[in-house]
Tab-separated table of C-alpha atoms and ligand atoms in Angstrom:
chain	number	residue	atom	x	y	z
I	299	UNK	CA	120.999	57.312	62.183
I	300	UNK	CA	121.050	60.385	59.984
I	301	UNK	CA	123.913	62.711	59.190
I	302	UNK	CA	122.960	66.112	60.728
I	303	UNK	CA	125.833	68.098	59.198
I	304	UNK	CA	123.875	69.467	56.295
I	305	UNK	CA	120.910	70.617	58.212
I	306	UNK	CA	120.791	74.350	58.666
I	307	UNK	CA	121.647	75.454	62.471
I	308	UNK	CA	119.488	78.117	64.093
I	309	UNK	CA	119.492	79.698	67.701
I	310	UNK	CA	116.429	79.262	69.573
I	311	UNK	CA	115.899	79.653	73.245
I	312	UNK	CA	119.082	79.774	75.176
I	313	UNK	CA	119.013	76.628	77.658
I	314	UNK	CA	119.512	77.128	81.465
I	315	UNK	CA	123.044	76.862	82.542
I	316	UNK	CA	124.021	73.353	83.600
I	317	UNK	CA	125.505	74.804	86.944
I	318	UNK	CA	122.262	76.339	87.742
I	319	UNK	CA	120.307	73.036	86.875
I	320	UNK	CA	122.679	71.004	88.760
I	321	UNK	CA	122.350	73.075	92.075
I	322	UNK	CA	118.365	73.106	91.599
I	323	UNK	CA	118.737	69.352	91.506
I	324	UNK	CA	120.780	69.072	94.580
I	325	UNK	CA	118.421	71.190	96.342
I	326	UNK	CA	115.530	69.141	95.044
I	327	UNK	CA	117.113	66.183	96.599
I	328	UNK	CA	117.364	67.799	99.851
I	329	UNK	CA	113.705	68.433	99.610
I	330	UNK	CA	113.487	72.023	99.009
I	331	UNK	CA	110.966	73.336	96.716
I	332	UNK	CA	112.478	74.224	93.451
I	333	UNK	CA	110.733	76.013	90.548
I	334	UNK	CA	109.687	74.352	87.154
I	335	UNK	CA	112.125	75.212	84.518
I	336	UNK	CA	109.772	77.564	82.890
I	337	UNK	CA	109.781	79.916	85.663
I	338	UNK	CA	113.607	80.486	84.935
I	339	UNK	CA	113.486	83.330	82.355
I	340	UNK	CA	116.112	83.323	79.744
I	341	UNK	CA	118.185	86.241	78.559
I	342	UNK	CA	115.810	86.838	75.557
I	343	UNK	CA	112.866	86.952	77.917
I	344	UNK	CA	114.631	89.021	80.323
I	345	UNK	CA	115.660	91.697	77.595
I	346	UNK	CA	111.802	91.789	76.769
I	347	UNK	CA	110.981	92.218	80.722
I	348	UNK	CA	113.430	94.918	80.966
I	349	UNK	CA	111.895	96.647	78.128
I	350	UNK	CA	108.351	96.493	79.613
I	351	UNK	CA	109.815	97.703	82.894
I	352	UNK	CA	111.304	100.900	81.240
I	353	UNK	CA	107.958	101.598	79.916
I	354	UNK	CA	105.969	101.026	83.222
I	355	UNK	CA	108.681	103.504	84.623
I	356	UNK	CA	107.969	105.867	82.169
I	357	UNK	CA	104.368	105.807	82.932
I	358	UNK	CA	104.552	105.947	86.705
I	359	UNK	CA	106.897	109.114	86.279
I	360	UNK	CA	104.291	110.582	84.197
I	361	UNK	CA	101.681	109.947	86.727
I	362	UNK	CA	104.156	111.549	89.461
I	363	UNK	CA	104.457	114.425	87.464
I	364	UNK	CA	101.002	115.082	86.980
I	365	UNK	CA	99.126	114.005	89.911
I	366	UNK	CA	97.410	116.810	92.083
I	367	UNK	CA	94.891	117.572	94.771
I	368	UNK	CA	91.326	117.631	93.100
I	369	UNK	CA	91.994	115.604	90.263
I	370	UNK	CA	89.878	112.375	89.540
I	371	UNK	CA	91.394	109.098	89.617
I	372	UNK	CA	89.885	108.552	86.233
I	373	UNK	CA	92.357	111.411	85.082
I	374	UNK	CA	95.043	109.058	86.485
I	375	UNK	CA	93.692	106.119	84.184
I	376	UNK	CA	93.621	108.646	81.382
I	377	UNK	CA	97.438	109.382	81.837
I	378	UNK	CA	98.306	105.686	82.391
I	379	UNK	CA	96.746	104.923	78.909
I	380	UNK	CA	97.789	107.653	76.910
I	381	UNK	CA	101.490	107.337	78.096
I	382	UNK	CA	101.600	103.303	77.891
I	383	UNK	CA	100.158	103.584	74.197
I	384	UNK	CA	102.679	106.383	73.138
I	385	UNK	CA	105.370	103.653	74.313
I	386	UNK	CA	103.677	101.046	72.491
I	387	UNK	CA	102.888	99.215	75.232
I	388	UNK	CA	99.295	97.729	76.802
I	389	UNK	CA	97.767	98.309	79.866
I	390	UNK	CA	97.303	94.753	81.420
I	391	UNK	CA	94.631	95.231	84.171
I	392	UNK	CA	92.268	96.556	81.276
I	393	UNK	CA	89.615	93.611	81.095
I	394	UNK	CA	91.924	91.340	82.857
I	395	UNK	CA	89.341	88.773	84.594
I	396	UNK	CA	86.716	91.556	84.051
I	397	UNK	CA	88.529	94.271	85.566
I	398	UNK	CA	86.997	97.656	84.144
I	399	UNK	CA	90.003	99.999	84.084
I	400	UNK	CA	93.852	100.214	83.210
I	401	UNK	CA	95.427	100.762	86.396
I	402	UNK	CA	94.632	100.421	90.157
I	403	UNK	CA	94.221	103.758	92.224
I	404	UNK	CA	93.887	102.716	96.072
I	405	UNK	CA	93.366	105.587	98.358
I	406	UNK	CA	93.659	105.612	102.062
I	407	UNK	CA	91.994	102.632	103.589
I	408	UNK	CA	91.724	100.909	100.151
I	409	UNK	CA	94.505	98.137	100.406
I	410	UNK	CA	94.487	97.582	96.586
I	411	UNK	CA	92.470	97.086	93.386
I	412	UNK	CA	90.799	100.470	93.866
I	413	UNK	CA	88.813	101.037	90.437
I	414	UNK	CA	89.346	104.617	88.844
I	415	UNK	CA	86.275	106.748	88.629
I	416	UNK	CA	85.430	110.231	87.362
I	417	UNK	CA	83.716	110.670	90.634
I	418	UNK	CA	86.506	109.869	93.060
I	419	UNK	CA	88.666	113.046	93.515
I	420	UNK	CA	92.190	113.264	95.363
I	421	UNK	CA	91.839	115.285	98.360
I	422	UNK	CA	94.375	116.931	100.332
I	423	UNK	CA	95.912	114.358	103.065
I	424	UNK	CA	95.134	111.526	101.291
I	425	UNK	CA	97.558	108.821	100.430
I	426	UNK	CA	97.014	106.962	96.985
I	427	UNK	CA	98.777	103.869	95.644
I	428	UNK	CA	98.822	103.845	91.882
I	429	UNK	CA	99.593	100.260	90.646
I	430	UNK	CA	100.572	99.845	86.924
I	431	UNK	CA	101.317	96.762	85.110
I	432	UNK	CA	102.689	97.150	81.483
I	433	UNK	CA	102.673	94.557	78.551
I	434	UNK	CA	105.360	95.366	75.928
I	435	UNK	CA	105.748	92.832	72.907
I	436	UNK	CA	103.997	90.288	75.376
I	437	UNK	CA	106.309	90.939	78.209
I	438	UNK	CA	105.019	92.034	81.634
I	439	UNK	CA	106.092	94.593	84.233
I	440	UNK	CA	104.453	95.493	87.382
I	441	UNK	CA	104.886	98.320	89.678
I	442	UNK	CA	103.322	100.734	91.959
I	443	UNK	CA	104.046	103.628	93.939
I	444	UNK	CA	102.602	105.811	96.737
I	445	UNK	CA	101.532	109.443	96.298
I	446	UNK	CA	100.874	112.055	98.911
I	447	UNK	CA	98.439	114.553	98.189
I	448	UNK	CA	98.504	117.841	99.577
I	449	UNK	CA	99.360	118.366	103.248
I	450	UNK	CA	99.310	114.677	104.766
I	451	UNK	CA	99.382	113.916	108.417
I	452	UNK	CA	102.710	112.785	110.091
I	453	UNK	CA	101.060	109.272	110.902
I	454	UNK	CA	100.140	108.704	107.122
I	455	UNK	CA	103.507	109.893	105.864
I	456	UNK	CA	105.231	107.515	108.246
I	457	UNK	CA	103.496	104.764	106.953
I	458	UNK	CA	103.965	105.475	103.219
I	459	UNK	CA	107.708	105.864	104.057
I	460	UNK	CA	108.079	102.954	106.180
I	461	UNK	CA	106.245	100.575	103.758
I	462	UNK	CA	108.535	101.599	101.020
I	463	UNK	CA	111.511	100.158	103.763
I	464	UNK	CA	109.447	97.151	104.058
I	465	UNK	CA	109.631	96.554	100.439
I	466	UNK	CA	113.654	97.370	100.444
I	467	UNK	CA	113.884	94.810	103.108
I	468	UNK	CA	112.127	92.394	101.010
I	469	UNK	CA	114.338	93.185	97.980
I	470	UNK	CA	117.409	92.642	100.219
I	471	UNK	CA	115.927	89.111	101.132
I	472	UNK	CA	115.416	88.156	97.328
I	473	UNK	CA	119.096	86.693	96.927
I	474	UNK	CA	119.785	83.668	94.609
I	475	UNK	CA	119.214	80.385	96.504
I	476	UNK	CA	117.180	82.142	99.283
I	477	UNK	CA	113.492	81.212	99.263
I	478	UNK	CA	110.273	82.994	99.163
I	479	UNK	CA	109.925	82.485	102.995
I	480	UNK	CA	113.207	84.820	103.361
I	481	UNK	CA	111.359	87.322	101.775
I	482	UNK	CA	108.241	87.322	103.873
I	483	UNK	CA	110.151	86.886	106.861
I	484	UNK	CA	112.336	90.072	106.288
I	485	UNK	CA	109.284	92.057	105.170
I	486	UNK	CA	107.230	91.192	108.111
I	487	UNK	CA	110.211	91.376	110.801
I	488	UNK	CA	110.590	95.289	109.584
I	489	UNK	CA	106.832	95.869	109.946
I	490	UNK	CA	106.347	94.260	113.160
I	491	UNK	CA	109.024	96.271	114.796
I	492	UNK	CA	106.955	99.537	113.716
I	493	UNK	CA	103.919	97.979	114.840
I	494	UNK	CA	102.197	97.956	111.641
I	495	UNK	CA	100.512	94.576	110.060
I	496	UNK	CA	101.194	93.081	107.114
I	497	UNK	CA	98.255	91.780	104.789
I	498	UNK	CA	98.173	88.054	104.141
I	499	UNK	CA	95.603	87.403	101.942
I	500	UNK	CA	97.476	89.097	98.736
I	501	UNK	CA	100.938	88.926	97.649
I	502	UNK	CA	103.626	89.391	95.067
I	503	UNK	CA	103.946	86.745	92.434
I	504	UNK	CA	106.104	85.372	89.364
I	505	UNK	CA	105.665	88.009	86.401
I	506	UNK	CA	106.944	88.471	82.832
I	507	UNK	CA	105.437	85.859	80.494
I	508	UNK	CA	102.245	86.081	82.132
I	509	UNK	CA	100.372	88.625	84.693
I	510	UNK	CA	100.558	86.356	87.392
I	511	UNK	CA	102.829	83.432	87.489
I	512	UNK	CA	103.992	81.134	90.289
I	513	UNK	CA	105.256	81.508	92.869
I	514	UNK	CA	102.930	83.532	95.241
I	515	UNK	CA	105.221	85.826	97.240
I	516	UNK	CA	103.539	86.146	100.795
I	517	UNK	CA	104.992	88.988	102.736
I	518	UNK	CA	105.055	87.015	105.780
I	519	UNK	CA	107.025	83.767	106.221
I	520	UNK	CA	109.783	81.559	107.691
I	521	UNK	CA	113.286	81.811	106.964
I	522	UNK	CA	114.310	79.063	104.354
I	523	UNK	CA	110.649	78.190	103.603
I	524	UNK	CA	108.818	78.099	100.300
I	525	UNK	CA	110.109	78.041	96.931
I	526	UNK	CA	113.935	78.445	96.169
I	527	UNK	CA	114.803	81.560	94.309
I	528	UNK	CA	116.685	80.606	91.216
I	529	UNK	CA	118.770	83.045	89.119
I	530	UNK	CA	116.633	84.055	85.947
I	531	UNK	CA	113.310	84.114	88.226
I	532	UNK	CA	111.409	87.567	87.804
I	533	UNK	CA	109.108	88.097	90.798
I	534	UNK	CA	107.444	90.743	92.340
I	535	UNK	CA	107.569	92.330	95.907
I	536	UNK	CA	104.609	94.267	97.058
I	537	UNK	CA	103.960	94.489	100.576
I	538	UNK	CA	100.531	95.805	101.691
I	539	UNK	CA	101.069	97.337	105.056
I	540	UNK	CA	98.157	98.570	107.607
I	541	UNK	CA	98.512	100.887	110.119
I	542	UNK	CA	95.903	99.009	112.318
I	543	UNK	CA	95.154	95.290	111.775
I	544	UNK	CA	96.011	92.725	108.938
I	545	UNK	CA	92.423	91.561	107.905
I	546	UNK	CA	90.949	92.822	105.066
I	547	UNK	CA	87.396	92.686	103.315
I	548	UNK	CA	86.440	92.875	99.541
I	549	UNK	CA	84.013	95.200	97.902
I	550	UNK	CA	80.842	93.092	97.382
I	551	UNK	CA	79.468	95.611	94.706
I	552	UNK	CA	82.367	95.307	92.323
I	553	UNK	CA	84.380	92.263	93.730
I	554	UNK	CA	87.752	93.963	93.315
I	555	UNK	CA	88.435	96.512	95.787
I	556	UNK	CA	90.110	95.150	98.721
I	557	UNK	CA	89.650	97.453	102.201
I	558	UNK	CA	91.341	97.230	105.703
I	559	UNK	CA	88.606	95.602	107.760
I	560	UNK	CA	89.202	98.239	110.797
I	561	UNK	CA	88.877	101.274	108.171
I	562	UNK	CA	92.619	102.162	109.110
I	563	UNK	CA	95.261	103.288	106.492
I	564	UNK	CA	96.889	100.832	104.129
I	565	UNK	CA	100.066	101.532	101.959
I	566	UNK	CA	101.733	99.537	99.335
I	567	UNK	CA	104.893	99.792	97.057
I	568	UNK	CA	105.709	97.375	94.345
I	569	UNK	CA	108.770	96.514	92.057
I	570	UNK	CA	109.531	93.861	89.428
I	571	UNK	CA	112.673	91.839	90.789
I	572	UNK	CA	115.236	89.818	88.469
I	573	UNK	CA	117.219	87.309	90.806
I	574	UNK	CA	120.840	87.209	89.238
I	575	UNK	CA	123.756	84.834	90.076
I	576	UNK	CA	125.077	87.526	92.284
I	577	UNK	CA	122.128	89.253	93.770
I	578	UNK	CA	119.042	91.106	92.126
I	579	UNK	CA	118.031	93.749	89.868
I	580	UNK	CA	115.046	96.160	89.976
I	581	UNK	CA	113.577	95.989	86.757
I	582	UNK	CA	110.826	98.755	87.267
I	583	UNK	CA	113.170	101.810	87.948
M	115	MF3	N1	98.916	95.097	89.665
M	115	MF3	C1	98.184	93.920	90.717
M	115	MF3	C2	99.802	93.372	90.994
M	115	MF3	O1	100.463	93.922	91.808
M	115	MF3	C3	97.211	93.155	89.937
M	115	MF3	C4	95.922	93.959	89.824
M	115	MF3	S1	95.083	93.094	88.814
M	115	MF3	C5	93.584	94.039	88.349
M	115	MF3	O2	99.327	92.354	91.374
M	115	MF3	F1	92.843	93.337	87.573
M	115	MF3	F2	93.129	94.797	89.298
M	115	MF3	F3	94.363	94.957	87.589
M	116	CO	CO1	100.829	95.583	90.644
M	117	CO	CO1	101.982	92.669	91.244
């Protein structure tokens, strides 16, 4: 044995609180899927993700201010790059798994991962999702919003507004000690009542220290199924809601852009959500 009293004491990473570890252990014994401790963010991580979220919000606010009929989706990319860099951040999509641009811009029947281009202009009547992931000091925040260009049909306006309600229903279900399945259940129940369908092939994800962490957050699901939501987890909820069927196809030329198979419209909203001991907090407001 040695005497530690002379060794300098430092503070490194705060441990996960014992009462949370105990509750997790109890649920594990009951056969629930509980996250690896690495998915539970510590206060220092949460602070970093919160700051990345503030920059992400500033970037989407700048897009909201400048987006207009006739502009190209490349110009949206230019704004996202400029504002992100002004705030000292990095655009996570750029060169992520070969992705060529810094943001995703998905119009009408494009479900997600639309690639900005000089030739792709926004027309009156279009609905467009702008999905922005920001890295600040190594921490990630991921959010997207819908924008309506010029005069949009009542059907498209309804899809955009109700898809936001789907996200809100998912956030409401993202309570501590609920499960990922509760989120999917809430989103899909809300969408079903309206006659919309929910994309199944893509979903939300853990986020914060990496771009896409566990768990996969499906927007369909059974109550109580899947991974338990433990305080300290940070996930995205990002429902892709289709006016027609749920089936999607991928662009064989770029291997990124996802479209509805039936060519009908799709909308999406996304937030980065921290699970707390009393509820949750949106880190991308
Ligand atoms: N931001 C998207 C998401 O919500 C992922 C985009 S990957 C990219 O998960 F490479 F296309 F940017
Ligand atoms: Co995103
Ligand atoms: Co995401």
